[in-house]
Amino acid sequence: MATAAHPLPQLPLWPQHRPAHAPVAPHYDYCLLPYEPQTTTPDDLLSVNLLRWSWEAHGVLAEGEALLKRLREGLGANQVVWGIKQRDGQPDATSWELYFYRRPHNPPDFTLARVTELFKPLHVEGAIPAHWAWLMFSIELDVYQLRGARACTSSVYLASSGLSYKLRTDAPPELENHYLFRDPLAGIDDILARLRVSVHARPHPLALARLLPPQLMRCLHLCVANKRQADAVYWSRVDVHQLEFFLQRHAWPEPLRAKLHAHLPQFAHLQWDLGADFQSTPADVDGPGFTFTKSGIYGSY
Amino acid sequence: MARTSMRHATAAPDPLVPLERTMPHSVLVAFGFRCNLACTFCMVEDVLGQRPGTDLATFRAFARDPQHTRGIRQIVLSGGEATLEPELLEYIAIARSIPSVEHVRIQTNATRLGSGALLDELIAAGADEFFVSVHGADEPTMAAITQRPGAFAAVLAGLEAIAASSARLYTNTCTVQQNYRQLTDIVRLIAPLRPAGMDFWNLWPRVDHTAMRQQMVPVAELQPYLLGALDACADARIAATVKWFPRCLLGRHANCQDDSQPTTLIDRDYWEAVPSYACLWAGVCDHARTGCSGLSHAYIETFGWEEATLRPQRHEASAPATTVAAAPDGALQAWAATLDLGVGAALLDWRIASVARHQAGVRWLLTQNQQQFAVDVRPRDDRQPAWRRTAQFDVTHGQIPDAVRQDATQVLPVFLARIELATTLPL
Ligand SMILES: C[S@@+](CC[C@H](N)C(=O)[O-])C[C@H]1O[C@@H](n2cnc3c(N)ncnc32)[C@H](O)[C@@H]1O
């Protein structure tokens, strides 16, 4: 009998189903805003396959897929934004987050409470009072949370404010992040103004070039976020080559990069969203004075 | 032999012929990738001895196709070192067979042209412009760059022979660490030969894209020497051209900067390694719109974005919001500007033509090539129809002209993402 070419069975990938002769449906970015896919091929793949590969690598594929299934059945298609976050330099330190936006294509009665129901048997902490003007909420997941060993934490993002808060069951909400989104061309002055006052970077000729690498300037929006222990830059709607560049730049686990690379043309119709946290390293007195601590990639399902 | 952007025909019969012309009047034909010098920064170093370039048959077929040759006034022959190629005369003849061609230029190091015999043959065949690389003002510099002792004397002899001939002399100096302090000396050396033009191409890092060789010069360091050379050219009434150096740093010589390159016939895989360029201010600087490429990625990774050195030439529309604040609806305009939705702001290929109060909300007019459509934003009211609802607002848009429907559907999500950053309308 012939031996298998691959010692482990390969994960069957989820295709981007397209009904023949129908116009191509919009795809959604990490703000859950629609875009037209660039080019399409018959064997295009869904972006969520990256999330599945990441779950598979951490032994939580079944748990993750079961959760996606409950969300899809309960909310419908294109309601979930997913993120994979990787601690720089620590291939095993991976976590995930799911984001839910208030959008015109939401099902009726779209609330954190409803999503919390769909998460069961996983337990989600936090609630959003009805009078808050929220734009979105998110639920964090790590291996233990996906396995139900620990409650999942949630955050809320307020409309038109750029502010996000961690939600607590027995305590008041805690300010988490402040985001500023700008067009990378017309809005560059605001982005620079925000980065210049970052307490996590020092004035240095290479500081901006590290924070805003030229390879990623072709994006829909740049975003600067001020967080509790770091600042961050986000890039929205980059192409699959920029995604590869980013994963290499932040030394993401080789198996995931290799799988992405093997299927590159099948992911080329998608636009991707990226983010990287940076934190000051006071000891770096000659350099830009920061290191990247965490990076994330985002898609929707 | 560079380009800033070029697409290639995927199904074109001839793999070397680009789909789009970067320059309408000029075509560069690269062939015979051999060279008798070994410049340390050569942009085709990896191709030398490895690729055939455009062979005679390909060039002939190109020249015979009126579709390809329409409007071409200049053919530039380059390599390698084209003067090493016995077939060069045939290339010149083919170039001259194109009815519209006025000039046939040879890019050369001129080391083989000093004796005069080959030069005469080339001129007799139809070459009338020689574009000669002069990378140093003395033998040690030239020897260090070309890695061939004696190159300086050989190049000078070639330059003098061309100057004495009926052909026009042009020079090019690639500005790098080894020679940037000599730029004015190079102009002084060449000026007595009455060149028709002198080019200064700042290092285009196609081969050394990680800048390992440390040949790039920080722009602030290069600037005074480059300006000195441009002053010297102006004094000697020599037309000067600068490539791949930020235009905003050229002061009164800004009009010398031109990053364009001829449409190029070269092996397709050559393009895979072309350097990319960028500028932080590409969206707000007039120079970026009119062809200034900015800095190479290799440069930015090595020296940074040069945000303290570059001086973007801001166009009016993106001037600070204070320019519109004086208008009667100043508060509205200033508010729109904070969202990047002020008058003149760019959204993809669209611009905001006006922002005004309209019924219970605000109306934006978006324009592109004399087409326009309106986008209305009102406080959210779930009982009213809307094209999109954000947490705070209802967004609708007016009739979209058919010609721009596709483009308009792209721009609307961009608009939506920006308006989402607002809390209330300033009504
Ligand atoms: C590749 S050379 C070939 C022609 C000829 N062998 C010569 O030396 O001029 C074409 C032109 O590109 C210029 N050049 C070569 N490498 C360059 C680089 N990396 N950056 C900017 N200019 C370069 C040369 O000075 C020359 O004018």
PDB file of N, CA, C and O in Angstrom, chain B residues 278-335:
ATOM      1  N   ALA B 278       7.690  55.385  -2.305  1.00  0.00           N
ATOM      2  CA  ALA B 278       6.555  55.907  -1.536  1.00  0.00           C
ATOM      3  C   ALA B 278       6.952  57.236  -0.901  1.00  0.00           C
ATOM      4  O   ALA B 278       8.134  57.549  -0.790  1.00  0.00           O
ATOM      5  N   CYS B 279       5.941  57.993  -0.512  1.00  0.00           N
ATOM      6  CA  CYS B 279       6.184  59.215   0.244  1.00  0.00           C
ATOM      7  C   CYS B 279       5.041  59.359   1.252  1.00  0.00           C
ATOM      8  O   CYS B 279       3.894  59.127   0.903  1.00  0.00           O
ATOM      9  N   LEU B 280       5.386  59.732   2.468  1.00  0.00           N
ATOM     10  CA  LEU B 280       4.346  59.908   3.490  1.00  0.00           C
ATOM     11  C   LEU B 280       3.301  60.904   3.033  1.00  0.00           C
ATOM     12  O   LEU B 280       2.140  60.805   3.394  1.00  0.00           O
ATOM     13  N   TRP B 281       3.739  61.898   2.266  1.00  0.00           N
ATOM     14  CA  TRP B 281       2.834  62.984   1.899  1.00  0.00           C
ATOM     15  C   TRP B 281       2.236  62.818   0.503  1.00  0.00           C
ATOM     16  O   TRP B 281       1.753  63.787  -0.076  1.00  0.00           O
ATOM     17  N   ALA B 282       2.268  61.603  -0.019  1.00  0.00           N
ATOM     18  CA  ALA B 282       1.772  61.388  -1.376  1.00  0.00           C
ATOM     19  C   ALA B 282       0.347  61.911  -1.550  1.00  0.00           C
ATOM     20  O   ALA B 282      -0.042  62.327  -2.638  1.00  0.00           O
ATOM     21  N   GLY B 283      -0.439  61.914  -0.477  1.00  0.00           N
ATOM     22  CA  GLY B 283      -1.830  62.329  -0.602  1.00  0.00           C
ATOM     23  C   GLY B 283      -2.051  63.821  -0.496  1.00  0.00           C
ATOM     24  O   GLY B 283      -3.141  64.306  -0.793  1.00  0.00           O
ATOM     25  N   VAL B 284      -1.061  64.556  -0.049  1.00  0.00           N
ATOM     26  CA  VAL B 284      -1.294  65.991   0.169  1.00  0.00           C
ATOM     27  C   VAL B 284      -0.297  66.857  -0.593  1.00  0.00           C
ATOM     28  O   VAL B 284      -0.333  68.075  -0.475  1.00  0.00           O
ATOM     29  N   CYS B 285       0.604  66.241  -1.360  1.00  0.00           N
ATOM     30  CA  CYS B 285       1.660  67.017  -2.012  1.00  0.00           C
ATOM     31  C   CYS B 285       1.432  67.052  -3.526  1.00  0.00           C
ATOM     32  O   CYS B 285       1.220  66.015  -4.151  1.00  0.00           O
ATOM     33  N   ASP B 286       1.505  68.239  -4.088  1.00  0.00           N
ATOM     34  CA  ASP B 286       1.314  68.390  -5.533  1.00  0.00           C
ATOM     35  C   ASP B 286       2.389  67.660  -6.336  1.00  0.00           C
ATOM     36  O   ASP B 286       2.134  67.170  -7.426  1.00  0.00           O
ATOM     37  N   HIS B 287       3.605  67.601  -5.805  1.00  0.00           N
ATOM     38  CA  HIS B 287       4.682  66.932  -6.547  1.00  0.00           C
ATOM     39  C   HIS B 287       4.354  65.455  -6.779  1.00  0.00           C
ATOM     40  O   HIS B 287       4.671  64.900  -7.825  1.00  0.00           O
ATOM     41  N   ALA B 288       3.728  64.839  -5.773  1.00  0.00           N
ATOM     42  CA  ALA B 288       3.413  63.415  -5.917  1.00  0.00           C
ATOM     43  C   ALA B 288       2.433  63.202  -7.055  1.00  0.00           C
ATOM     44  O   ALA B 288       2.491  62.208  -7.779  1.00  0.00           O
ATOM     45  N   ARG B 289       1.550  64.156  -7.229  1.00  0.00           N
ATOM     46  CA  ARG B 289       0.551  64.026  -8.312  1.00  0.00           C
ATOM     47  C   ARG B 289       1.158  64.220  -9.660  1.00  0.00           C
ATOM     48  O   ARG B 289       0.592  63.828 -10.670  1.00  0.00           O
ATOM     49  N   THR B 290       2.280  64.919  -9.713  1.00  0.00           N
ATOM     50  CA  THR B 290       2.848  65.238 -11.018  1.00  0.00           C
ATOM     51  C   THR B 290       4.147  64.478 -11.225  1.00  0.00           C
ATOM     52  O   THR B 290       5.028  64.947 -11.937  1.00  0.00           O
ATOM     53  N   GLY B 291       4.265  63.315 -10.611  1.00  0.00           N
ATOM     54  CA  GLY B 291       5.315  62.396 -11.019  1.00  0.00           C
ATOM     55  C   GLY B 291       6.491  62.217 -10.088  1.00  0.00           C
ATOM     56  O   GLY B 291       7.380  61.420 -10.382  1.00  0.00           O
ATOM     57  N   CYS B 292       6.527  62.905  -8.957  1.00  0.00           N
ATOM     58  CA  CYS B 292       7.644  62.671  -8.026  1.00  0.00           C
ATOM     59  C   CYS B 292       7.385  61.345  -7.315  1.00  0.00           C
ATOM     60  O   CYS B 292       6.329  61.147  -6.722  1.00  0.00           O
ATOM     61  N   SER B 293       8.345  60.428  -7.366  1.00  0.00           N
ATOM     62  CA  SER B 293       8.102  59.095  -6.805  1.00  0.00           C
ATOM     63  C   SER B 293       8.300  59.043  -5.303  1.00  0.00           C
ATOM     64  O   SER B 293       7.857  58.109  -4.658  1.00  0.00           O
ATOM     65  N   GLY B 294       9.040  59.990  -4.739  1.00  0.00           N
ATOM     66  CA  GLY B 294       9.321  59.927  -3.302  1.00  0.00           C
ATOM     67  C   GLY B 294      10.611  59.183  -3.045  1.00  0.00           C
ATOM     68  O   GLY B 294      11.605  59.391  -3.733  1.00  0.00           O
ATOM     69  N   LEU B 295      10.575  58.286  -2.088  1.00  0.00           N
ATOM     70  CA  LEU B 295      11.775  57.554  -1.663  1.00  0.00           C
ATOM     71  C   LEU B 295      11.556  56.066  -1.905  1.00  0.00           C
ATOM     72  O   LEU B 295      10.429  55.580  -1.806  1.00  0.00           O
ATOM     73  N   SER B 296      12.653  55.355  -2.173  1.00  0.00           N
ATOM     74  CA  SER B 296      12.488  53.912  -2.378  1.00  0.00           C
ATOM     75  C   SER B 296      12.228  53.238  -1.033  1.00  0.00           C
ATOM     76  O   SER B 296      12.642  53.740   0.018  1.00  0.00           O
ATOM     77  N   HIS B 297      11.562  52.107  -1.080  1.00  0.00           N
ATOM     78  CA  HIS B 297      11.326  51.364   0.160  1.00  0.00           C
ATOM     79  C   HIS B 297      12.658  51.038   0.835  1.00  0.00           C
ATOM     80  O   HIS B 297      12.772  51.106   2.064  1.00  0.00           O
ATOM     81  N   ALA B 298      13.664  50.690   0.037  1.00  0.00           N
ATOM     82  CA  ALA B 298      14.976  50.367   0.625  1.00  0.00           C
ATOM     83  C   ALA B 298      15.524  51.581   1.363  1.00  0.00           C
ATOM     84  O   ALA B 298      16.095  51.464   2.452  1.00  0.00           O
ATOM     85  N   TYR B 299      15.317  52.745   0.792  1.00  0.00           N
ATOM     86  CA  TYR B 299      15.787  53.973   1.424  1.00  0.00           C
ATOM     87  C   TYR B 299      15.032  54.194   2.740  1.00  0.00           C
ATOM     88  O   TYR B 299      15.626  54.469   3.788  1.00  0.00           O
ATOM     89  N   ILE B 300      13.714  54.068   2.687  1.00  0.00           N
ATOM     90  CA  ILE B 300      12.888  54.327   3.873  1.00  0.00           C
ATOM     91  C   ILE B 300      13.265  53.359   4.998  1.00  0.00           C
ATOM     92  O   ILE B 300      13.362  53.734   6.164  1.00  0.00           O
ATOM     93  N   GLU B 301      13.519  52.104   4.622  1.00  0.00           N
ATOM     94  CA  GLU B 301      13.896  51.137   5.655  1.00  0.00           C
ATOM     95  C   GLU B 301      15.266  51.456   6.255  1.00  0.00           C
ATOM     96  O   GLU B 301      15.545  51.139   7.405  1.00  0.00           O
ATOM     97  N   THR B 302      16.128  52.096   5.464  1.00  0.00           N
ATOM     98  CA  THR B 302      17.483  52.394   5.938  1.00  0.00           C
ATOM     99  C   THR B 302      17.556  53.720   6.687  1.00  0.00           C
ATOM    100  O   THR B 302      18.164  53.815   7.748  1.00  0.00           O
ATOM    101  N   PHE B 303      16.924  54.741   6.121  1.00  0.00           N
ATOM    102  CA  PHE B 303      17.071  56.090   6.692  1.00  0.00           C
ATOM    103  C   PHE B 303      15.763  56.670   7.225  1.00  0.00           C
ATOM    104  O   PHE B 303      15.761  57.769   7.775  1.00  0.00           O
ATOM    105  N   GLY B 304      14.668  55.987   7.013  1.00  0.00           N
ATOM    106  CA  GLY B 304      13.386  56.496   7.500  1.00  0.00           C
ATOM    107  C   GLY B 304      12.650  57.279   6.424  1.00  0.00           C
ATOM    108  O   GLY B 304      13.118  57.429   5.295  1.00  0.00           O
ATOM    109  N   TRP B 305      11.490  57.801   6.827  1.00  0.00           N
ATOM    110  CA  TRP B 305      10.618  58.532   5.894  1.00  0.00           C
ATOM    111  C   TRP B 305      11.127  59.949   5.635  1.00  0.00           C
ATOM    112  O   TRP B 305      10.560  60.669   4.820  1.00  0.00           O
ATOM    113  N   GLU B 306      12.122  60.393   6.365  1.00  0.00           N
ATOM    114  CA  GLU B 306      12.666  61.754   6.215  1.00  0.00           C
ATOM    115  C   GLU B 306      11.581  62.805   6.453  1.00  0.00           C
ATOM    116  O   GLU B 306      11.540  63.842   5.803  1.00  0.00           O
ATOM    117  N   GLU B 307      10.719  62.521   7.452  1.00  0.00           N
ATOM    118  CA  GLU B 307       9.597  63.441   7.665  1.00  0.00           C
ATOM    119  C   GLU B 307      10.056  64.825   8.116  1.00  0.00           C
ATOM    120  O   GLU B 307       9.336  65.807   7.944  1.00  0.00           O
ATOM    121  N   ALA B 308      11.254  64.915   8.694  1.00  0.00           N
ATOM    122  CA  ALA B 308      11.720  66.238   9.133  1.00  0.00           C
ATOM    123  C   ALA B 308      12.423  66.985   8.002  1.00  0.00           C
ATOM    124  O   ALA B 308      12.665  68.184   8.107  1.00  0.00           O
ATOM    125  N   THR B 309      12.753  66.294   6.939  1.00  0.00           N
ATOM    126  CA  THR B 309      13.536  66.905   5.856  1.00  0.00           C
ATOM    127  C   THR B 309      12.667  67.272   4.655  1.00  0.00           C
ATOM    128  O   THR B 309      12.836  68.336   4.064  1.00  0.00           O
ATOM    129  N   LEU B 310      11.761  66.373   4.295  1.00  0.00           N
ATOM    130  CA  LEU B 310      10.942  66.625   3.101  1.00  0.00           C
ATOM    131  C   LEU B 310      10.010  67.815   3.339  1.00  0.00           C
ATOM    132  O   LEU B 310       9.584  68.077   4.461  1.00  0.00           O
ATOM    133  N   ARG B 311       9.712  68.514   2.283  1.00  0.00           N
ATOM    134  CA  ARG B 311       8.863  69.711   2.367  1.00  0.00           C
ATOM    135  C   ARG B 311       7.697  69.565   1.399  1.00  0.00           C
ATOM    136  O   ARG B 311       7.773  70.038   0.265  1.00  0.00           O
ATOM    137  N   PRO B 312       6.645  68.864   1.830  1.00  0.00           N
ATOM    138  CA  PRO B 312       5.547  68.632   0.879  1.00  0.00           C
ATOM    139  C   PRO B 312       4.984  69.941   0.338  1.00  0.00           C
ATOM    140  O   PRO B 312       4.854  70.907   1.085  1.00  0.00           O
ATOM    141  N   GLN B 313       4.696  69.927  -0.925  1.00  0.00           N
ATOM    142  CA  GLN B 313       4.075  71.097  -1.573  1.00  0.00           C
ATOM    143  C   GLN B 313       2.577  70.881  -1.471  1.00  0.00           C
ATOM    144  O   GLN B 313       2.005  70.161  -2.287  1.00  0.00           O
ATOM    145  N   ARG B 314       1.974  71.463  -0.470  1.00  0.00           N
ATOM    146  CA  ARG B 314       0.571  71.141  -0.199  1.00  0.00           C
ATOM    147  C   ARG B 314      -0.347  71.822  -1.196  1.00  0.00           C
ATOM    148  O   ARG B 314      -0.183  73.004  -1.473  1.00  0.00           O
ATOM    149  N   HIS B 315      -1.302  71.066  -1.705  1.00  0.00           N
ATOM    150  CA  HIS B 315      -2.260  71.702  -2.589  1.00  0.00           C
ATOM    151  C   HIS B 315      -3.347  72.352  -1.757  1.00  0.00           C
ATOM    152  O   HIS B 315      -3.581  71.991  -0.610  1.00  0.00           O
ATOM    153  N   GLU B 316      -4.010  73.293  -2.370  1.00  0.00           N
ATOM    154  CA  GLU B 316      -4.951  74.109  -1.606  1.00  0.00           C
ATOM    155  C   GLU B 316      -5.993  73.323  -0.884  1.00  0.00           C
ATOM    156  O   GLU B 316      -6.290  73.584   0.260  1.00  0.00           O
ATOM    157  N   ALA B 317      -6.529  72.341  -1.597  1.00  0.00           N
ATOM    158  CA  ALA B 317      -7.659  71.623  -1.035  1.00  0.00           C
ATOM    159  C   ALA B 317      -7.322  70.995   0.297  1.00  0.00           C
ATOM    160  O   ALA B 317      -8.181  70.846   1.143  1.00  0.00           O
ATOM    161  N   SER B 318      -6.052  70.607   0.494  1.00  0.00           N
ATOM    162  CA  SER B 318      -5.734  69.932   1.738  1.00  0.00           C
ATOM    163  C   SER B 318      -5.086  70.882   2.738  1.00  0.00           C
ATOM    164  O   SER B 318      -4.568  70.459   3.746  1.00  0.00           O
ATOM    165  N   ALA B 319      -5.104  72.172   2.427  1.00  0.00           N
ATOM    166  CA  ALA B 319      -4.570  73.132   3.388  1.00  0.00           C
ATOM    167  C   ALA B 319      -5.405  73.040   4.660  1.00  0.00           C
ATOM    168  O   ALA B 319      -6.546  72.590   4.634  1.00  0.00           O
ATOM    169  N   PRO B 320      -4.846  73.451   5.789  1.00  0.00           N
ATOM    170  CA  PRO B 320      -5.579  73.311   7.046  1.00  0.00           C
ATOM    171  C   PRO B 320      -6.972  73.919   6.965  1.00  0.00           C
ATOM    172  O   PRO B 320      -7.231  74.858   6.207  1.00  0.00           O
ATOM    173  N   ALA B 321      -7.868  73.400   7.783  1.00  0.00           N
ATOM    174  CA  ALA B 321      -9.282  73.761   7.708  1.00  0.00           C
ATOM    175  C   ALA B 321      -9.522  75.248   7.923  1.00  0.00           C
ATOM    176  O   ALA B 321     -10.584  75.750   7.608  1.00  0.00           O
ATOM    177  N   THR B 322      -8.535  75.977   8.455  1.00  0.00           N
ATOM    178  CA  THR B 322      -8.729  77.404   8.709  1.00  0.00           C
ATOM    179  C   THR B 322      -9.068  78.155   7.419  1.00  0.00           C
ATOM    180  O   THR B 322      -9.709  79.191   7.466  1.00  0.00           O
ATOM    181  N   THR B 323      -8.655  77.642   6.279  1.00  0.00           N
ATOM    182  CA  THR B 323      -8.941  78.353   5.041  1.00  0.00           C
ATOM    183  C   THR B 323     -10.440  78.379   4.738  1.00  0.00           C
ATOM    184  O   THR B 323     -10.903  79.270   4.061  1.00  0.00           O
ATOM    185  N   VAL B 324     -11.162  77.388   5.221  1.00  0.00           N
ATOM    186  CA  VAL B 324     -12.598  77.405   4.975  1.00  0.00           C
ATOM    187  C   VAL B 324     -13.374  77.932   6.180  1.00  0.00           C
ATOM    188  O   VAL B 324     -14.547  78.222   6.084  1.00  0.00           O
ATOM    189  N   ALA B 325     -12.680  78.078   7.306  1.00  0.00           N
ATOM    190  CA  ALA B 325     -13.401  78.456   8.523  1.00  0.00           C
ATOM    191  C   ALA B 325     -14.028  79.838   8.405  1.00  0.00           C
ATOM    192  O   ALA B 325     -14.989  80.142   9.089  1.00  0.00           O
ATOM    193  N   ALA B 326     -13.497  80.657   7.508  1.00  0.00           N
ATOM    194  CA  ALA B 326     -14.023  82.006   7.368  1.00  0.00           C
ATOM    195  C   ALA B 326     -15.356  82.022   6.615  1.00  0.00           C
ATOM    196  O   ALA B 326     -16.086  82.998   6.664  1.00  0.00           O
ATOM    197  N   ALA B 327     -15.658  80.943   5.944  1.00  0.00           N
ATOM    198  CA  ALA B 327     -16.910  80.887   5.191  1.00  0.00           C
ATOM    199  C   ALA B 327     -18.084  80.992   6.155  1.00  0.00           C
ATOM    200  O   ALA B 327     -17.948  80.699   7.333  1.00  0.00           O
ATOM    201  N   PRO B 328     -19.281  81.420   5.662  1.00  0.00           N
ATOM    202  CA  PRO B 328     -20.407  81.615   6.559  1.00  0.00           C
ATOM    203  C   PRO B 328     -20.737  80.352   7.353  1.00  0.00           C
ATOM    204  O   PRO B 328     -21.114  80.410   8.503  1.00  0.00           O
ATOM    205  N   ASP B 329     -20.598  79.190   6.702  1.00  0.00           N
ATOM    206  CA  ASP B 329     -20.893  77.955   7.423  1.00  0.00           C
ATOM    207  C   ASP B 329     -19.579  77.329   7.908  1.00  0.00           C
ATOM    208  O   ASP B 329     -19.377  76.132   7.821  1.00  0.00           O
ATOM    209  N   GLY B 330     -18.700  78.189   8.408  1.00  0.00           N
ATOM    210  CA  GLY B 330     -17.356  77.750   8.815  1.00  0.00           C
ATOM    211  C   GLY B 330     -17.355  76.561   9.757  1.00  0.00           C
ATOM    212  O   GLY B 330     -16.540  75.652   9.601  1.00  0.00           O
ATOM    213  N   ALA B 331     -18.280  76.553  10.713  1.00  0.00           N
ATOM    214  CA  ALA B 331     -18.274  75.468  11.694  1.00  0.00           C
ATOM    215  C   ALA B 331     -18.549  74.134  11.004  1.00  0.00           C
ATOM    216  O   ALA B 331     -17.902  73.125  11.282  1.00  0.00           O
ATOM    217  N   LEU B 332     -19.491  74.158  10.073  1.00  0.00           N
ATOM    218  CA  LEU B 332     -19.811  72.943   9.335  1.00  0.00           C
ATOM    219  C   LEU B 332     -18.594  72.470   8.529  1.00  0.00           C
ATOM    220  O   LEU B 332     -18.247  71.294   8.527  1.00  0.00           O
ATOM    221  N   GLN B 333     -17.947  73.423   7.861  1.00  0.00           N
ATOM    222  CA  GLN B 333     -16.804  73.063   7.024  1.00  0.00           C
ATOM    223  C   GLN B 333     -15.663  72.514   7.866  1.00  0.00           C
ATOM    224  O   GLN B 333     -15.029  71.519   7.499  1.00  0.00           O
ATOM    225  N   ALA B 334     -15.414  73.167   8.990  1.00  0.00           N
ATOM    226  CA  ALA B 334     -14.310  72.725   9.843  1.00  0.00           C
ATOM    227  C   ALA B 334     -14.605  71.335  10.397  1.00  0.00           C
ATOM    228  O   ALA B 334     -13.737  70.467  10.461  1.00  0.00           O
ATOM    229  N   TRP B 335     -15.862  71.122  10.761  1.00  0.00           N
ATOM    230  CA  TRP B 335     -16.270  69.805  11.275  1.00  0.00           C
ATOM    231  C   TRP B 335     -16.070  68.733  10.187  1.00  0.00           C
ATOM    232  O   TRP B 335     -15.528  67.665  10.438  1.00  0.00           O
TER     233      TRP B 335
END
